[in-house]
Coordinates of C-alpha atoms in Angstrom, one line a residue:
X1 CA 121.4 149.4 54.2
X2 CA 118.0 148.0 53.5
X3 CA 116.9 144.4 51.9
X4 CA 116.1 146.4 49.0
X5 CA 119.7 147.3 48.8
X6 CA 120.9 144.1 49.2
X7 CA 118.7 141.8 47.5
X8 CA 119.5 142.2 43.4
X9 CA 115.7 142.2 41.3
X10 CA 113.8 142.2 45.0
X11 CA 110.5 142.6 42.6
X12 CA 110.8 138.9 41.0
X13 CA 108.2 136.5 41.8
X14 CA 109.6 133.5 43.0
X15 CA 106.2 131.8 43.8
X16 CA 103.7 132.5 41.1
X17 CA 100.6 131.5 42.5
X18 CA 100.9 133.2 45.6
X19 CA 102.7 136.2 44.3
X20 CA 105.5 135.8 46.7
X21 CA 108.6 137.9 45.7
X22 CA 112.8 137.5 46.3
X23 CA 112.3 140.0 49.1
X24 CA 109.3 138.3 50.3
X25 CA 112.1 135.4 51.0
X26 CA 114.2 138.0 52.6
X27 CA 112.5 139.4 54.7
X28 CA 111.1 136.2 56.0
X29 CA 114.8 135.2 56.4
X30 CA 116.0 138.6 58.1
X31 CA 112.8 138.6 60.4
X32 CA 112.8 134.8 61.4
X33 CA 117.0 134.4 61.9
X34 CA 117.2 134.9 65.4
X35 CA 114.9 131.5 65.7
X36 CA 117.6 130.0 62.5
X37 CA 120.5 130.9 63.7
X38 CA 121.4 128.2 66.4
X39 CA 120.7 125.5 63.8
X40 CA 122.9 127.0 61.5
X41 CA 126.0 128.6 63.6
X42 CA 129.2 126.8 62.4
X43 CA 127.5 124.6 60.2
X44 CA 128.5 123.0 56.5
X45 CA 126.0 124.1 54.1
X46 CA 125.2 122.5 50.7
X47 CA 123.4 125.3 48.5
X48 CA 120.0 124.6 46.5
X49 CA 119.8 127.4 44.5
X50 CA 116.7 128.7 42.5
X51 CA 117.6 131.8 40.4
X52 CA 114.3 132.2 39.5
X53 CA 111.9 130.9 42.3
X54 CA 110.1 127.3 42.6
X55 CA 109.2 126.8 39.2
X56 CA 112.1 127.6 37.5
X57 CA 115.6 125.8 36.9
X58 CA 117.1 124.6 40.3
X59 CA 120.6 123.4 41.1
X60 CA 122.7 121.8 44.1
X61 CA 125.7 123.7 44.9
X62 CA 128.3 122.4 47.3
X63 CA 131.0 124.6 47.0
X64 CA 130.6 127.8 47.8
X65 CA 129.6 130.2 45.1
X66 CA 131.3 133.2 43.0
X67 CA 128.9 136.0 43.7
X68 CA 129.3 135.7 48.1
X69 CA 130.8 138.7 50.1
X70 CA 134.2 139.0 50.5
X71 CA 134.6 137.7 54.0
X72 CA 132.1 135.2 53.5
X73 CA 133.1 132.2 55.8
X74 CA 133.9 128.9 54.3
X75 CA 135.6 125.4 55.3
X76 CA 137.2 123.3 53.2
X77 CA 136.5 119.6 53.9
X78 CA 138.3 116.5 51.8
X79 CA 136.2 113.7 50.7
X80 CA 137.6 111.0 48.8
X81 CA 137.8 112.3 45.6
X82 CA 138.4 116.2 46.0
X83 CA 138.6 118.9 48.6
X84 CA 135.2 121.3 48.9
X85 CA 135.1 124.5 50.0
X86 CA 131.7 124.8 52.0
X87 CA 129.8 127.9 52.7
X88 CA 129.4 127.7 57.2
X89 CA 126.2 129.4 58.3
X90 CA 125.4 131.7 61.1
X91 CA 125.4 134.6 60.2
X92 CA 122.4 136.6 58.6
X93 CA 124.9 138.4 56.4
X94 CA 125.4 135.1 55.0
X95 CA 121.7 133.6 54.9
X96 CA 121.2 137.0 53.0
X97 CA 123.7 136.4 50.4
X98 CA 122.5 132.9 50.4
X99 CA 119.1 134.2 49.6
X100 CA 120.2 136.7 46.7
X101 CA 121.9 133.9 45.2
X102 CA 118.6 131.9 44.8
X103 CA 118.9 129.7 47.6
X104 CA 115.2 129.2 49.1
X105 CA 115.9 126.1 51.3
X106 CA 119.1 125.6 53.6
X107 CA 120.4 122.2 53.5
X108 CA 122.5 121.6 56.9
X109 CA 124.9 119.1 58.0
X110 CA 124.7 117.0 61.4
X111 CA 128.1 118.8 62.7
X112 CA 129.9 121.8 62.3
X113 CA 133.3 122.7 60.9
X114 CA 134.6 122.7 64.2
X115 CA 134.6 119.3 64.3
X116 CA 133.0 117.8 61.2
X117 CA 133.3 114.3 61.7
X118 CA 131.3 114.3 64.8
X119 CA 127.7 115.3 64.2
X120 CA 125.4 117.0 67.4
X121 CA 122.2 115.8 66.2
X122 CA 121.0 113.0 64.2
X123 CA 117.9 112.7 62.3
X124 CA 115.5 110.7 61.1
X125 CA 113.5 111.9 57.8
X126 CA 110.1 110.0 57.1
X127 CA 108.9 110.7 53.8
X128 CA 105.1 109.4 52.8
X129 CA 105.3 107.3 49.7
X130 CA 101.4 107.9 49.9
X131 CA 102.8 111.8 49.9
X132 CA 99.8 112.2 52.7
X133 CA 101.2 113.2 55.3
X134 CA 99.3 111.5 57.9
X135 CA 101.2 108.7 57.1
X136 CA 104.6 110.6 58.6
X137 CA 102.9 111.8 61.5
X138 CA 101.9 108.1 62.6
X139 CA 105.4 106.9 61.4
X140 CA 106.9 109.5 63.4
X141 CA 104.7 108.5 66.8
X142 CA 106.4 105.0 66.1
X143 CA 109.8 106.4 65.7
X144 CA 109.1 108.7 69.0
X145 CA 108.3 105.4 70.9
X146 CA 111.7 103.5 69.6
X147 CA 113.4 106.1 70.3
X148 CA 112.2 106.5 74.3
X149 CA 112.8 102.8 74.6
X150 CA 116.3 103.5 74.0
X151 CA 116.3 106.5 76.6
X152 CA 116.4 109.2 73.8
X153 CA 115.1 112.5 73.9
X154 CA 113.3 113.6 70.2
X155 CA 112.2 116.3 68.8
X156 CA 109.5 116.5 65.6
X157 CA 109.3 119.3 62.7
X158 CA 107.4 119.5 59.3
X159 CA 110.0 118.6 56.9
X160 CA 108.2 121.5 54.8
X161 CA 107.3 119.2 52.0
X162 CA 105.0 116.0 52.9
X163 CA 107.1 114.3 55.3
X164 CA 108.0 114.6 58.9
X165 CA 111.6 115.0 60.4
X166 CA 113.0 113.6 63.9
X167 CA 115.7 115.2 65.6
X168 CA 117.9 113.9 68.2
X169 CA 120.2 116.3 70.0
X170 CA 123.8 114.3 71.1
X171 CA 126.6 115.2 72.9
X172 CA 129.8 115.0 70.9
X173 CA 131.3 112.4 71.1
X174 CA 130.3 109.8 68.5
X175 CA 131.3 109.9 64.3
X176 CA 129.5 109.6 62.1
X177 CA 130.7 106.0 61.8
X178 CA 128.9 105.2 64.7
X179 CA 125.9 107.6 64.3
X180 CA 124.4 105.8 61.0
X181 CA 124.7 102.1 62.1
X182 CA 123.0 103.3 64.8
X183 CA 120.0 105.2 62.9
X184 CA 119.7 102.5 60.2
X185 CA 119.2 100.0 63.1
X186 CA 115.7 101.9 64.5
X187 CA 115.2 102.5 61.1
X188 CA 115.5 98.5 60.1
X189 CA 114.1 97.5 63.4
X190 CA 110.4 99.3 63.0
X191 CA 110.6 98.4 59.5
X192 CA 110.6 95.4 60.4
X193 CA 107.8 95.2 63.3
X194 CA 105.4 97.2 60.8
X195 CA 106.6 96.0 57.1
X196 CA 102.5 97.4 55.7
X197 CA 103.5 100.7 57.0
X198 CA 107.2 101.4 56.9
X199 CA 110.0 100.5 54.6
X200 CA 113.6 101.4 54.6
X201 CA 113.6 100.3 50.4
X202 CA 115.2 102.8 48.5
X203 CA 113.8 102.1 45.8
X204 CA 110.6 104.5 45.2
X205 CA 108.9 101.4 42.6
X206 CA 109.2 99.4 45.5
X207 CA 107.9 101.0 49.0
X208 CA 104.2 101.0 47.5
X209 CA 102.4 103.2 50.0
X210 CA 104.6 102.8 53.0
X211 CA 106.5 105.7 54.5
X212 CA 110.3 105.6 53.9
X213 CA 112.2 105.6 57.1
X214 CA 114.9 107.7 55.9
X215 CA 118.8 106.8 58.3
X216 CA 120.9 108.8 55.5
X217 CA 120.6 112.1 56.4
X218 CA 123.6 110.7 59.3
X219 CA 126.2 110.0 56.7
X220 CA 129.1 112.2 56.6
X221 CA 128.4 114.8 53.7
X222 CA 124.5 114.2 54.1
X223 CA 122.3 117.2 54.8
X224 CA 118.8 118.1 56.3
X225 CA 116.6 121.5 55.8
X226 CA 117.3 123.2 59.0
X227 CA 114.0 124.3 61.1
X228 CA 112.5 127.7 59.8
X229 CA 113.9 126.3 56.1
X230 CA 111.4 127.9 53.4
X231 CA 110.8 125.1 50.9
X232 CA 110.0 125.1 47.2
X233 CA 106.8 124.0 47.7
X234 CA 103.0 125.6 46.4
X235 CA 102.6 128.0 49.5
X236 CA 106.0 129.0 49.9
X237 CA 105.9 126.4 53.1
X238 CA 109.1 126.4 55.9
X239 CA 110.1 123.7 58.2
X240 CA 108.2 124.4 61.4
X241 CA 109.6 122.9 64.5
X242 CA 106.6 121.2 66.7
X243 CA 105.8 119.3 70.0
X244 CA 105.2 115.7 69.8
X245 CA 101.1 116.8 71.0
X246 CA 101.2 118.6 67.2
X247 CA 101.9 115.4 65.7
X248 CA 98.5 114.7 64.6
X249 CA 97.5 113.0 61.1
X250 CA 95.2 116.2 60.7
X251 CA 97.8 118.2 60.7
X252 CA 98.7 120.3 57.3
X253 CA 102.5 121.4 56.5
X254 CA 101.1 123.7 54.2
X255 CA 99.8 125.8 57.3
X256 CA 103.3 127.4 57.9
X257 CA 104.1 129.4 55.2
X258 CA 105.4 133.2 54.3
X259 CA 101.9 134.1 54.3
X260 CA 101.5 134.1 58.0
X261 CA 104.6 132.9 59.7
X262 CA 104.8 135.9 62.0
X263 CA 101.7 134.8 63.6
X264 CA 103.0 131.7 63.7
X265 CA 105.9 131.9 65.1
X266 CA 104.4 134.3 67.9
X267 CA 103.5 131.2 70.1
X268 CA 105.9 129.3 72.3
X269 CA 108.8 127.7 71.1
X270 CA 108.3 123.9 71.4
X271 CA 112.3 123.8 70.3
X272 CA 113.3 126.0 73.4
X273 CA 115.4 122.8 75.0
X274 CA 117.2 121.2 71.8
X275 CA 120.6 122.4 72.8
X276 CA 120.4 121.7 76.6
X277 CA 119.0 118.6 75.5
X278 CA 122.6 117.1 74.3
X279 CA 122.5 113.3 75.3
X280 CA 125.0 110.5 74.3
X281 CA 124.6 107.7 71.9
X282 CA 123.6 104.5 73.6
X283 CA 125.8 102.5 71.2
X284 CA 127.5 99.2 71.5
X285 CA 131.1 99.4 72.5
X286 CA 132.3 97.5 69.7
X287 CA 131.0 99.6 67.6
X288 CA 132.2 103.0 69.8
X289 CA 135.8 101.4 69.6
X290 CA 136.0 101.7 65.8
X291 CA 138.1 104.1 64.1
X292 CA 136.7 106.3 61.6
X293 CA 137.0 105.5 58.6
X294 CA 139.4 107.6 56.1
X295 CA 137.0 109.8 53.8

């Protein structure tokens, strides 16, 4: 069976100024998987779903969707209020049906339904108030630097919009009681040191031009765009994983897109040690010795 079999209205432009098409998307998502899939195997997904590309009406989806394959693989999770039954990636049967749907981006979680209250990576996302982002890519050098202070190993990628994202591979162990404290704490601490540059202010009215150090992505129920995430952004952009040597205020997001992504992702891997890169939490063992919290 072919992508034009499985993709329903392949033909529709979901990027007008670039032409870009549904099975443009698709076949980005067929071709590039094998790079995906590690970042998505076992994992909750929350769906952002664009029936009719970037410019038309978009929606956030957590449950998972009438329209999926039978067989499609879902978990149910209970938060305070109600139970949700979340679509669990890794499979490109699923990313496809994801795709058909309307969902450009994927939003991931920090764990897996394995074990769901005890994310394997946590994140940092540093969006430029500014919305240059320069800004990120010197936030993110100051994040790096926190970060190898504290022994841990990082790892950069384009968000796929204007900001930067900063991953950090852990070994399971920790909740995500203990993962946000933690996060918010490098996130308050540089703040702190560089208050002209970096803000942890929610509010957007008040960070000026500083770039928001984002900690929330490590909440329980909080996602991130995985790496090799399209975006619905002018140039039909994706999350591009890099090496902290790319990290360069010159550097333009816009530059990995579904115009020339095979090219791009013809080079090395920068990624190639995330998952053999697992390393524990330095936290504080009061904090280690709490119980997690009922959700």
């Amino acid at each position: 069976m072919t992508l034009n079999d499985l993709i329903t209205h392949p033909g529709k432009v979901f990027w007008p100024d670039e032409s870009y098409t549904k099975l443009d998307l698709a076949t980005y998502y067929d071709a590039v998987f094998a790079k995906l899939q590690p970042y998505l195997d076992d994992r909750l997904l929350s769906l952002e779903r664009c029936p009719d590309g970037m410019r038309g009406d978009c929606f956030y989806q957590k449950a998972a969707p009438k329209g999926l394959p039978k067989g499609t693989p879902t978990h149910r999770i209970h938060h305070q209020n109600r139970d949700v039954e979340y679509v669990v990636g890794g499979s490109k049967d699923t990313q496809l049906a994801l795709v058909n749907l309307g969902c450009i981006p994927v939003h991931a979680w920090a764990s897996r339904a394995s074990y769901p209250q005890q994310p394997d990576w946590l994140v940092f996302d540093l969006d430029p108030t500014s919305g240059k982002f320069a800004d990120a890519a010197k936030a993110g050098l100051l994040v790096k630097t926190e970060l190898d202070e504290v022994g841990l190993t990082s790892f950069p990628k384009t968000s796929g919009s204007r900001g930067l994202h900063v991953f950090v591979p852990l070994k399971l162990g920790p909740t995500y009681d203990d993962v946000l404290p933690f996060a918010k704490e490098i996130c308050e601490r540089l703040a702190a040191q560089r208050p002209k540059e970096l803000t942890v202010e929610q509010r957007i009215e008040a960070r000026g031009q500083r770039v928001y150090l984002d900690s929330f992505r490590n909440a329980f129920g909080a996602t991130v765009v995985a790496p090799y995430s399209v975006r619905r952004r002018d140039k039909a952009p994706f999350s591009m994983p890099l090496d902290w040597s790319d990290v360069k205020p010159s550097l333009d997001p816009s530059d990995f897109n579904l115009g020339n992504y095979e090219k791009v992702l013809a080079g090395p891997n920068p990624w190639k040690t995330f998952f053999k890169s697992r390393q524990p939490l330095p936290i504080k063992k009061e904090t280690s010795s709490r119980k997690t919290s009922s959700r």
